[in-house]
Amino acid sequence: MKIGVMVESFKASSIDSIVASNDPMLTFKEGVKKAAQLGAAGIQAYATFGALKFDEMTSAKAKEVLDIVKSQGLIFSAICGDCGRGFMNKEKNAQTVEDSKRILDFVLMIE
């Protein structure tokens, strides 16, 4: 197992400055590059928003994402698939299960 850094946690400001709450995140590609520069072995990324949003993912986009990661010598160490609603609400569980399956389909495209 390799530990990865969360690409979404990289901010646009310099590491020497205090990061404001409204400081923009780096793009996915910039975040992957930053992870490699810092010596990380892998990355962890969200599949529920941003560049890897599962419901906007195509096989071509998944290939592009994987190429970005591999081009920096990194791997995906984890994918965050938390839809933010858990399984406590019976009425929403069918959609949560379906979304979870689609996230797993995306993961299979980038393995």
Coordinates of C-alpha atoms in Angstrom, one line a residue:
M1 CA 0.0 0.0 0.0
K2 CA 1.2 3.5 -0.8
I3 CA 0.1 6.6 1.0
G4 CA -1.2 9.4 -1.1
V5 CA -2.0 13.0 -0.6
M6 CA -5.3 14.7 -1.2
V7 CA -4.9 16.7 -4.4
E8 CA -7.9 18.8 -3.4
S9 CA -6.1 20.1 -0.4
F10 CA -3.5 21.9 -2.4
K11 CA -4.2 25.7 -2.6
A12 CA -3.0 28.3 -5.1
S13 CA -1.2 30.4 -2.5
S14 CA 2.4 29.7 -1.6
I15 CA 3.2 27.4 1.2
D16 CA 4.8 30.3 3.1
S17 CA 1.6 32.3 3.3
I18 CA -1.5 31.8 5.5
V19 CA -4.1 30.1 3.4
A20 CA -7.4 31.9 3.4
S21 CA -10.6 29.9 3.4
N22 CA -11.5 31.4 0.0
D23 CA -8.1 30.5 -1.5
P24 CA -8.7 28.5 -4.7
M25 CA -7.7 24.9 -5.1
L26 CA -5.2 24.0 -7.7
T27 CA -6.6 22.2 -10.8
F28 CA -6.4 18.4 -10.7
K29 CA -3.4 18.4 -13.0
E30 CA -1.6 21.1 -11.0
G31 CA -2.4 19.2 -7.8
V32 CA -1.0 15.9 -9.2
K33 CA 2.2 17.7 -10.3
K34 CA 2.5 19.3 -6.8
A35 CA 2.1 15.9 -5.2
A36 CA 4.9 14.5 -7.3
Q37 CA 7.1 17.5 -6.5
L38 CA 6.6 16.9 -2.8
G39 CA 7.7 13.3 -3.2
A40 CA 4.3 11.6 -2.6
A41 CA 3.9 8.0 -3.8
G42 CA 0.3 8.4 -4.8
I43 CA -2.8 10.6 -4.6
Q44 CA -6.2 10.4 -3.1
A45 CA -9.0 12.2 -4.9
Y46 CA -12.7 12.8 -4.6
A47 CA -15.0 11.2 -7.1
T48 CA -18.0 13.2 -6.0
F49 CA -17.0 16.7 -7.1
G50 CA -14.4 18.4 -9.2
A51 CA -12.3 16.9 -12.0
L52 CA -13.2 13.3 -11.1
K53 CA -16.9 13.8 -10.5
F54 CA -18.3 10.3 -11.3
D55 CA -21.5 11.4 -13.0
E56 CA -19.6 13.5 -15.5
M57 CA -16.9 10.8 -16.2
T58 CA -16.5 9.2 -19.5
S59 CA -14.0 6.5 -20.5
A60 CA -12.0 9.1 -22.5
K61 CA -11.9 11.4 -19.5
A62 CA -10.9 8.5 -17.2
K63 CA -8.0 7.7 -19.5
E64 CA -6.9 11.3 -19.5
V65 CA -7.0 11.4 -15.7
L66 CA -5.0 8.2 -15.4
D67 CA -2.5 9.5 -17.9
I68 CA -2.0 12.7 -15.8
V69 CA -1.4 10.6 -12.7
K70 CA 1.0 8.1 -14.4
S71 CA 2.9 10.8 -16.2
Q72 CA 4.0 12.1 -12.8
G73 CA 5.0 8.6 -11.6
L74 CA 2.1 8.4 -9.2
I75 CA -0.7 6.0 -8.5
F76 CA -4.2 6.4 -7.0
S77 CA -3.9 5.3 -3.4
A78 CA -7.5 5.9 -2.7
I79 CA -10.7 7.4 -4.2
C80 CA -13.1 9.1 -1.9
G81 CA -16.7 8.2 -2.8
D82 CA -18.6 9.7 0.0
C83 CA -21.8 11.1 -1.4
G84 CA -22.4 13.0 1.8
R85 CA -25.6 11.3 2.8
G86 CA -24.7 8.0 4.3
F87 CA -27.2 5.1 4.4
M88 CA -29.4 6.3 7.3
N89 CA -32.2 7.7 5.1
K90 CA -34.2 4.8 3.7
E91 CA -35.8 7.0 1.0
K92 CA -32.4 8.0 -0.4
N93 CA -30.6 4.7 -0.1
A94 CA -31.5 3.5 -3.7
Q95 CA -29.9 6.6 -5.2
T96 CA -26.9 6.3 -2.8
V97 CA -26.3 2.7 -3.8
E98 CA -26.6 3.6 -7.5
D99 CA -24.2 6.5 -7.1
S100 CA -21.8 4.2 -5.2
K101 CA -21.9 1.6 -8.0
R102 CA -21.1 4.3 -10.5
I103 CA -18.2 5.5 -8.5
L104 CA -16.9 1.9 -8.4
D105 CA -17.3 1.7 -12.2
F106 CA -15.1 4.8 -12.5
V107 CA -12.5 3.3 -10.2
L108 CA -12.3 0.2 -12.4
M109 CA -11.6 2.5 -15.4
I110 CA -8.5 4.0 -13.7
E111 CA -7.0 0.9 -12.1

